[in-house]
Amino acid sequence: MKNYSPLFHTLYDEQDPVGTLGRGTHYSILGAVQWVDKRKKLLSLPGIQRFAVIWDEDHDERVIDVAERAYMRGIFAPILYISERKAFLTIVVDKEFYEIIQDDWVSYSMAWEEICTNVRGDRFNFELHVVESDVGIINDNDEKVSIYLKNIDNLWNLGFNPYLQPRKEGEFLIIPSLPKSSPPLT
């Protein structure tokens, strides 16, 4: 499997188009350690964020550069899908995140605009969408695209996931939260 980034682990990777959706649509699933939840709150223990990269026929890997920049800026936690099509970037966020920050949506958008201005000497136009809207991430029938995206989420549980430490074959241990400190003695 191809490793796209030192920051993201490739969990699944389609290198070529599968089926006839859009113009050569295929996808990859990437994961990263995430210290911030989708509400932008710092976590006491990290989890794993899974997201899908939706590729078109040219499999333009500059989308990974944009994702890395967003991750390092601390604005990547609510991302479920990211896609590049004809130098146009589509970013799809979790619905709960949007509901929490909708009054600050312009600031969030401005952070993405800054990230998209110089990507390997090129500029991406972009749109931010909420997952349950008509996202326009693939150039095809909205209903087919919605089903496709939901199937990806159903298979991979996109978004924040607790870290499961492998122990033995098929056995996992959920890492517990850090204990809350006791109040100071007076």
Coordinates of C-alpha atoms in Angstrom, one line a residue:
M1 CA 0.0 0.0 0.0
K2 CA 1.3 3.5 -0.8
N3 CA 2.4 5.7 2.0
Y4 CA 1.3 9.3 1.1
S5 CA 2.6 11.2 4.1
P6 CA 4.7 10.9 7.2
L7 CA 1.8 12.3 9.1
F8 CA -0.9 9.9 7.9
H9 CA -1.1 6.2 7.9
T10 CA -2.7 4.6 4.8
L11 CA -5.4 2.1 5.8
Y12 CA -6.8 1.4 2.4
D13 CA -5.8 2.6 -1.1
E14 CA -7.4 2.4 -4.5
Q15 CA -4.8 3.5 -7.1
D16 CA -7.2 3.4 -10.1
P17 CA -10.9 4.1 -10.8
V18 CA -13.4 1.5 -9.6
G19 CA -16.8 1.4 -11.3
T20 CA -18.4 4.2 -13.3
L21 CA -19.1 6.9 -10.7
G22 CA -17.9 10.4 -11.7
R23 CA -14.8 10.7 -13.8
G24 CA -12.6 8.0 -12.5
T25 CA -13.7 8.1 -8.8
H26 CA -11.7 6.0 -6.3
Y27 CA -10.7 6.6 -2.7
S28 CA -8.1 6.1 0.0
I29 CA -8.5 5.9 3.7
L30 CA -5.9 7.6 5.9
G31 CA -5.6 7.9 9.6
A32 CA -3.6 10.1 12.0
V33 CA -3.1 10.5 15.7
Q34 CA -5.6 13.3 16.8
W35 CA -5.2 15.3 20.0
V36 CA -8.2 17.5 19.3
D37 CA -11.8 16.4 19.0
K38 CA -14.2 17.6 16.3
R39 CA -15.3 20.4 18.7
K40 CA -11.7 21.7 18.7
K41 CA -11.2 20.7 22.3
L42 CA -7.8 19.3 23.5
L43 CA -8.1 15.6 24.6
S44 CA -6.3 14.1 27.6
L45 CA -5.5 11.1 25.4
P46 CA -5.3 11.1 21.6
G47 CA -7.4 9.0 19.3
I48 CA -7.2 8.1 15.7
Q49 CA -8.9 10.2 13.0
R50 CA -9.9 8.4 9.9
F51 CA -10.7 10.4 6.7
A52 CA -11.3 9.6 3.1
V53 CA -9.4 11.1 0.2
I54 CA -11.7 11.0 -2.9
W55 CA -9.6 10.8 -6.0
D56 CA -10.6 11.6 -9.6
E57 CA -9.0 10.2 -12.7
D58 CA -5.7 12.0 -12.3
H59 CA -5.0 11.0 -8.6
D60 CA -3.5 14.4 -7.8
E61 CA -1.5 13.9 -4.6
R62 CA -1.2 17.6 -3.9
V63 CA -4.4 17.1 -1.8
I64 CA -2.2 15.4 0.7
D65 CA -0.1 18.5 1.0
V66 CA -3.2 20.5 1.8
A67 CA -4.3 17.9 4.4
E68 CA -0.9 18.0 6.1
R69 CA -1.0 21.7 6.4
A70 CA -4.5 21.7 7.9
Y71 CA -3.4 18.9 10.3
M72 CA -0.4 20.9 11.4
R73 CA -2.6 24.0 11.9
G74 CA -4.9 22.1 14.1
I75 CA -8.0 22.5 11.9
F76 CA -8.2 19.0 10.5
A77 CA -10.1 17.2 13.3
P78 CA -13.7 17.5 11.9
I79 CA -12.7 16.4 8.3
L80 CA -14.3 13.3 7.0
Y81 CA -13.7 13.6 3.3
I82 CA -11.3 15.7 1.2
S83 CA -11.1 15.7 -2.6
E84 CA -9.4 17.5 -5.5
R85 CA -11.1 17.8 -8.8
K86 CA -9.8 20.0 -11.6
A87 CA -7.7 22.2 -9.1
F88 CA -10.8 22.6 -6.9
L89 CA -10.6 21.3 -3.4
T90 CA -13.7 20.1 -1.5
I91 CA -13.5 19.6 2.2
V92 CA -16.4 17.9 4.0
V93 CA -16.7 18.3 7.8
D94 CA -18.7 16.6 10.5
K95 CA -22.2 18.0 11.0
E96 CA -21.8 18.3 14.8
F97 CA -18.7 20.5 14.2
Y98 CA -20.6 22.8 11.9
E99 CA -23.4 23.1 14.4
I100 CA -21.0 24.1 17.1
I101 CA -18.9 26.6 15.2
Q102 CA -21.4 28.0 12.6
D103 CA -21.0 31.5 14.0
D104 CA -17.2 31.1 13.4
W105 CA -17.5 29.4 10.0
V106 CA -16.0 32.4 8.2
S107 CA -12.8 32.2 10.3
Y108 CA -12.6 28.5 9.7
S109 CA -12.9 29.1 6.0
M110 CA -10.2 31.8 6.1
A111 CA -7.8 29.3 7.7
W112 CA -8.4 26.9 4.8
E113 CA -8.0 29.7 2.2
E114 CA -4.6 30.5 3.6
I115 CA -3.6 26.8 3.4
C116 CA -4.8 26.5 -0.2
T117 CA -3.0 29.6 -1.6
N118 CA 0.3 27.9 -2.4
V119 CA 0.4 24.2 -3.0
R120 CA 3.5 23.2 -4.9
G121 CA 3.4 26.5 -6.7
D122 CA -0.3 26.2 -7.5
R123 CA -3.4 27.6 -5.9
F124 CA -6.5 25.6 -5.1
N125 CA -10.0 27.0 -5.1
F126 CA -12.0 25.3 -2.4
E127 CA -15.4 24.7 -0.8
L128 CA -16.3 23.6 2.7
H129 CA -19.3 21.4 3.1
V130 CA -21.2 19.7 5.9
V131 CA -21.4 15.9 5.5
E132 CA -25.2 15.7 5.2
S133 CA -25.5 18.4 2.4
D134 CA -25.2 18.0 -1.3
V135 CA -21.4 18.1 -1.3
G136 CA -20.5 18.2 -5.0
I137 CA -17.3 16.2 -4.2
I138 CA -17.9 13.9 -7.2
N139 CA -19.3 15.0 -10.5
D140 CA -22.3 12.7 -10.7
N141 CA -25.9 12.2 -9.5
D142 CA -26.2 13.6 -6.0
E143 CA -28.1 10.5 -4.7
K144 CA -25.4 8.1 -6.1
V145 CA -22.7 10.3 -4.6
S146 CA -24.4 10.4 -1.2
I147 CA -24.7 6.6 -1.1
Y148 CA -21.1 6.2 -2.2
L149 CA -19.9 8.5 0.6
K150 CA -22.1 6.8 3.3
N151 CA -20.8 3.4 2.2
I152 CA -17.3 4.6 2.7
D153 CA -18.2 5.9 6.2
N154 CA -20.0 2.7 7.0
L155 CA -17.0 0.6 6.1
W156 CA -14.3 2.8 7.8
N157 CA -16.0 4.7 10.6
L158 CA -14.6 8.1 9.5
G159 CA -13.9 10.7 12.0
F160 CA -12.5 10.4 15.5
N161 CA -12.0 6.9 16.9
P162 CA -10.6 5.8 20.3
Y163 CA -7.1 4.2 20.0
L164 CA -7.2 0.5 20.4
Q165 CA -3.8 -1.0 21.3
P166 CA -3.3 -4.4 19.8
R167 CA -2.4 -7.0 22.5
K168 CA -2.8 -10.5 21.1
E169 CA -4.2 -11.8 17.9
G170 CA -7.7 -10.4 17.7
E171 CA -7.6 -8.9 21.2
F172 CA -7.7 -5.1 21.8
L173 CA -7.3 -3.0 24.8
I174 CA -9.0 0.4 25.0
I175 CA -6.6 2.9 26.6
P176 CA -8.5 4.5 29.6
S177 CA -8.7 8.2 30.1
L178 CA -6.2 9.8 32.5
P179 CA -7.5 10.0 36.1
K180 CA -8.9 13.3 37.2
S181 CA -6.7 15.0 39.7
S182 CA -7.9 15.2 43.3
P183 CA -8.8 18.6 44.6
P184 CA -6.0 20.2 46.7
L185 CA -6.1 19.5 50.4
T186 CA -6.9 22.6 52.5

